[in-house]
Amino acid sequence: MIGPEGILGIVGHPVAHSLSPALHNWALAGNGLPKAYFRWDIRPERLVDFVAAVRTLGIKGVSVTIPHKVEMMDLVDEVTDEARAVGAVNTLFWKDDALVGGNTDVFGFLAPLKLGGRMPTSALVLGVGGAARAVVFGLRREGAEVLVAGRDRRRAEKFARMTGTRAVDWQERGQVQAQLLVNATPLGMSGAQEAMSPWPCGLVGFEAVYDLVYNPVQTVLLNQARAEGRVVFSGLDMFVHQAQAQFRLWTGREFGEDQARVFLHGLLARMTRP
């Protein structure tokens, strides 16, 4: 029987689509750990009660996804420097008796670029939501000059002021040239937006393209980038690396990056099979 100290999980609303339970339970089994990872669909108005339950039960660790990443900052005992700088928490873990909010999205985003030797000096980030926060923070920390574009001009300008970047008009994004193009919008995601691309023209001027969408793995944007000879990075790469960092925090163990990618590719293939 698994006690509270063996319980992990993800909290969000909704969370039925999340691949985190499958990946973490695969990693737990592979390490022979007597733990289990669950999903908790919690509405925003019940988040305070959920965190109280985490404290009371001593639940080992929690992944935090939309729409709770910002509000969670005010519900923990401590916030890591990185999470505070990004303005979002995606991981809960214990440090002694303190419940800590951390952020592994920055590590997850940067790791594939570093491993591939493709850390850019300039980038255009499409999207100005929570995912874009981690992307912009990570790129600027590594010294890159970052431009941002969002479909809502006013929101994009506010985001740019907040992150120390410069906003370009969404309709003019195709005129921008930079080493790296990052899609941090849901355009291309499985479902109603799968056939859509956030990019309106050719990719001249970009050396690499990074699409944070991971379902489907091969998005319209990444297919275009490959066809035009660009280096590509999938959202699945970021997902695996940020999960590795969480798993390490909770268990002190590792899981194989390549094996995890193979597992997830197989899982996604089964999910999309008619």
Coordinates of C-alpha atoms in Angstrom, one line a residue:
M1 CA 0.0 0.0 0.0
I2 CA 1.3 3.5 -0.9
G3 CA 1.2 6.1 1.8
P4 CA 1.0 9.9 1.3
E5 CA 4.8 10.1 1.1
G6 CA 4.6 7.9 -2.0
I7 CA 2.0 10.1 -3.8
L8 CA 2.9 12.4 -6.6
G9 CA 0.6 14.1 -9.2
I10 CA -0.4 16.9 -11.4
V11 CA -2.9 19.7 -10.6
G12 CA -4.6 21.8 -13.2
H13 CA -8.0 22.4 -14.9
P14 CA -8.4 20.5 -17.1
V15 CA -5.7 17.8 -16.8
A16 CA -7.2 14.9 -18.7
H17 CA -5.0 15.6 -21.7
S18 CA -1.7 15.6 -19.7
L19 CA 1.0 13.1 -20.5
S20 CA 2.7 13.7 -17.1
P21 CA 1.0 10.7 -15.3
A22 CA 2.0 8.3 -18.0
L23 CA 5.6 9.5 -18.1
H24 CA 6.2 9.7 -14.3
N25 CA 4.5 6.4 -13.6
W26 CA 6.7 4.8 -16.3
A27 CA 9.8 6.4 -14.7
L28 CA 8.7 5.3 -11.2
A29 CA 8.2 1.7 -12.3
G30 CA 11.6 1.8 -14.2
N31 CA 13.3 2.8 -10.9
G32 CA 11.4 0.3 -8.8
L33 CA 10.0 3.0 -6.6
P34 CA 6.9 2.3 -4.5
K35 CA 5.2 5.6 -5.5
A36 CA 2.3 6.5 -7.8
Y37 CA 1.6 9.7 -9.8
F38 CA -2.0 10.9 -10.1
R39 CA -3.9 13.7 -11.9
W40 CA -6.1 16.1 -9.9
D41 CA -8.6 18.3 -11.8
I42 CA -9.0 21.3 -9.5
R43 CA -11.0 24.4 -10.3
P44 CA -9.3 27.7 -9.3
E45 CA -11.7 28.4 -6.5
R46 CA -10.7 25.1 -4.8
L47 CA -6.9 25.5 -5.2
V48 CA -6.4 26.8 -1.6
D49 CA -8.2 23.7 -0.3
F50 CA -6.1 21.5 -2.5
V51 CA -2.8 22.9 -1.2
A52 CA -4.1 22.5 2.4
A53 CA -4.6 18.8 1.6
V54 CA -1.1 18.5 0.2
R55 CA 0.2 19.9 3.5
T56 CA -2.0 17.8 5.8
L57 CA -1.3 14.6 4.0
G58 CA 2.3 15.3 3.3
I59 CA 2.0 14.5 -0.4
K60 CA 5.5 14.1 -1.8
G61 CA 5.4 16.3 -4.9
V62 CA 3.1 18.0 -7.4
S63 CA 3.4 19.2 -10.9
V64 CA 1.4 22.4 -11.5
T65 CA -0.1 23.3 -14.8
I66 CA -2.6 25.9 -16.2
P67 CA -4.4 27.8 -14.8
H68 CA -2.7 27.5 -11.4
K69 CA 1.0 28.4 -12.1
V70 CA 0.7 32.0 -11.0
E71 CA -1.7 31.7 -8.1
M72 CA 0.4 28.9 -6.6
M73 CA 3.2 31.4 -5.8
D74 CA 1.1 32.8 -3.0
L75 CA 0.2 29.5 -1.5
V76 CA 3.6 28.0 -0.7
D77 CA 6.1 28.6 2.1
E78 CA 9.0 29.4 -0.3
V79 CA 9.4 30.2 -4.0
T80 CA 12.7 29.5 -5.7
D81 CA 14.6 32.4 -7.3
E82 CA 13.9 31.0 -10.7
A83 CA 10.2 30.6 -10.2
R84 CA 10.0 34.1 -8.8
A85 CA 11.9 35.6 -11.7
V86 CA 9.6 33.7 -14.2
G87 CA 6.5 34.6 -12.2
A88 CA 5.2 31.0 -12.3
V89 CA 5.4 27.8 -10.3
N90 CA 5.2 24.4 -12.1
T91 CA 6.6 22.2 -9.3
L92 CA 5.9 21.7 -5.6
F93 CA 8.4 19.9 -3.4
W94 CA 9.4 19.7 0.2
K95 CA 12.6 21.2 1.7
D96 CA 12.6 20.0 5.4
D97 CA 9.2 21.2 6.6
A98 CA 8.7 23.9 4.0
L99 CA 6.5 23.5 0.9
V100 CA 8.5 25.0 -1.9
G101 CA 7.3 26.2 -5.3
G102 CA 9.8 25.8 -8.1
N103 CA 10.0 26.1 -11.9
T104 CA 11.6 23.4 -14.1
D105 CA 10.2 24.9 -17.4
V106 CA 13.3 27.1 -17.9
F107 CA 15.6 24.1 -17.5
G108 CA 13.4 22.0 -19.8
F109 CA 13.3 24.6 -22.5
L110 CA 17.1 25.4 -22.4
A111 CA 18.4 21.8 -22.1
P112 CA 17.8 20.8 -25.7
L113 CA 19.4 24.0 -27.1
K114 CA 22.4 23.5 -24.9
L115 CA 22.8 19.8 -25.8
G116 CA 22.4 20.6 -29.4
G117 CA 24.9 23.4 -29.3
R118 CA 22.2 25.9 -30.6
M119 CA 22.0 28.5 -27.9
P120 CA 21.0 31.6 -29.9
T121 CA 22.1 35.2 -29.7
S122 CA 18.7 36.4 -31.0
A123 CA 15.2 35.0 -30.9
L124 CA 11.6 35.7 -31.8
V125 CA 9.1 34.2 -29.4
L126 CA 5.5 33.8 -30.6
G127 CA 3.0 34.0 -27.7
V128 CA 2.9 36.0 -24.5
G129 CA 1.3 33.6 -22.1
G130 CA 2.8 31.5 -19.2
A131 CA 4.9 29.3 -21.4
A132 CA 6.5 32.3 -23.1
R133 CA 7.5 33.6 -19.7
A134 CA 9.8 30.7 -19.0
V135 CA 11.1 30.8 -22.6
V136 CA 11.9 34.5 -22.5
F137 CA 13.5 34.4 -19.1
G138 CA 15.7 31.5 -20.1
L139 CA 16.9 33.1 -23.4
R140 CA 17.6 36.4 -21.8
R141 CA 19.5 34.8 -18.9
E142 CA 21.7 33.2 -21.6
G143 CA 22.4 36.5 -23.2
A144 CA 20.0 36.4 -26.2
E145 CA 18.2 39.4 -27.6
V146 CA 14.5 38.6 -27.6
L147 CA 11.6 39.9 -29.6
V148 CA 8.0 38.8 -28.8
A149 CA 4.8 38.8 -30.8
G150 CA 1.3 38.1 -29.7
R151 CA -2.1 38.3 -31.4
D152 CA -3.3 40.8 -28.8
R153 CA -1.1 43.9 -29.3
R154 CA -1.8 45.5 -26.0
R155 CA -1.1 42.3 -24.1
A156 CA 2.1 41.8 -26.1
E157 CA 3.3 45.2 -25.2
K158 CA 2.6 44.7 -21.5
F159 CA 4.4 41.4 -21.6
A160 CA 7.4 43.0 -23.3
R161 CA 7.6 45.7 -20.7
M162 CA 7.4 43.1 -17.9
T163 CA 10.1 40.9 -19.4
G164 CA 12.5 43.5 -20.8
T165 CA 11.9 42.5 -24.4
R166 CA 10.5 44.3 -27.4
A167 CA 7.1 43.6 -29.0
V168 CA 6.6 43.4 -32.7
D169 CA 3.2 43.5 -34.3
W170 CA 1.6 40.1 -35.0
Q171 CA 0.9 41.0 -38.6
E172 CA 4.6 42.0 -39.1
R173 CA 6.1 38.9 -37.5
G174 CA 7.0 37.4 -40.8
Q175 CA 9.4 40.3 -41.5
V176 CA 11.6 39.5 -38.4
Q177 CA 14.8 37.7 -38.7
A178 CA 16.6 36.0 -35.8
Q179 CA 18.6 32.9 -35.1
L180 CA 15.8 31.1 -33.3
L181 CA 12.0 31.1 -33.8
V182 CA 10.0 29.8 -30.8
N183 CA 6.3 28.9 -31.0
A184 CA 4.8 29.4 -27.5
T185 CA 1.2 29.5 -28.7
P186 CA -1.3 26.7 -29.0
L187 CA -1.4 27.0 -32.8
G188 CA -0.7 23.5 -34.2
M189 CA -1.9 21.6 -31.1
S190 CA -3.9 18.4 -31.5
G191 CA -7.5 19.2 -32.0
A192 CA -9.2 22.2 -33.7
Q193 CA -5.9 24.0 -34.2
E194 CA -3.8 21.1 -35.4
A195 CA -3.8 22.2 -39.1
M196 CA -2.8 25.8 -38.1
S197 CA 0.7 27.3 -38.1
P198 CA 1.8 30.4 -36.2
W199 CA 4.1 31.3 -39.0
P200 CA 2.8 33.0 -42.2
C201 CA 5.6 32.7 -44.7
G202 CA 9.0 31.2 -45.4
L203 CA 11.6 30.8 -42.6
V204 CA 14.4 32.7 -44.3
G205 CA 16.8 34.2 -41.7
F206 CA 16.1 31.6 -39.0
E207 CA 18.7 28.9 -38.2
A208 CA 16.5 26.9 -35.9
V209 CA 12.8 26.5 -35.0
Y210 CA 11.5 25.4 -31.6
D211 CA 7.8 24.4 -31.2
L212 CA 6.6 24.0 -27.7
V213 CA 3.6 22.0 -28.9
Y214 CA 4.2 18.3 -28.3
N215 CA 1.0 16.7 -29.5
P216 CA 1.3 16.1 -32.3
V217 CA 5.1 15.8 -32.2
Q218 CA 5.4 16.7 -35.9
T219 CA 3.5 20.0 -36.1
V220 CA 2.8 22.0 -39.3
L221 CA 5.5 24.5 -38.2
L222 CA 8.2 21.8 -37.6
N223 CA 7.3 20.1 -40.9
Q224 CA 7.8 23.4 -42.7
A225 CA 11.1 24.0 -40.8
R226 CA 12.5 20.5 -41.8
A227 CA 11.4 21.0 -45.4
E228 CA 13.4 24.3 -45.5
G229 CA 16.5 22.8 -43.9
R230 CA 16.2 24.3 -40.4
V231 CA 17.3 22.7 -37.2
V232 CA 14.2 21.7 -35.2
F233 CA 13.4 21.3 -31.6
S234 CA 10.1 19.7 -30.4
G235 CA 8.0 20.5 -27.4
L236 CA 8.4 16.8 -26.5
D237 CA 12.1 17.6 -25.8
M238 CA 11.2 20.3 -23.4
F239 CA 8.5 18.2 -21.8
V240 CA 11.0 15.3 -21.1
H241 CA 13.7 17.6 -19.7
Q242 CA 11.4 19.5 -17.4
A243 CA 9.9 16.2 -16.1
Q244 CA 13.5 14.9 -15.5
A245 CA 14.2 17.9 -13.3
Q246 CA 11.0 17.3 -11.4
F247 CA 11.6 13.6 -11.0
R248 CA 15.1 14.3 -9.6
L249 CA 13.7 16.8 -7.1
W250 CA 11.2 14.3 -5.8
T251 CA 13.1 11.0 -5.9
G252 CA 16.8 11.8 -6.2
R253 CA 16.7 9.4 -9.2
E254 CA 17.1 9.8 -13.0
F255 CA 15.3 8.3 -16.0
G256 CA 16.7 7.9 -19.5
E257 CA 16.0 10.8 -21.9
D258 CA 16.1 8.7 -25.0
Q259 CA 14.0 5.9 -23.5
A260 CA 11.4 8.4 -22.3
R261 CA 11.2 9.9 -25.8
V262 CA 10.6 6.5 -27.3
F263 CA 7.9 5.7 -24.7
L264 CA 6.1 9.0 -25.3
H265 CA 6.3 8.6 -29.1
G266 CA 4.7 5.2 -28.8
L267 CA 2.0 6.6 -26.4
L268 CA 1.1 9.5 -28.7
A269 CA 1.0 7.1 -31.7
R270 CA -1.5 4.9 -29.8
M271 CA -3.6 7.9 -28.8
T272 CA -3.9 9.2 -32.3
R273 CA -4.6 5.8 -33.9
P274 CA -8.1 5.7 -35.4

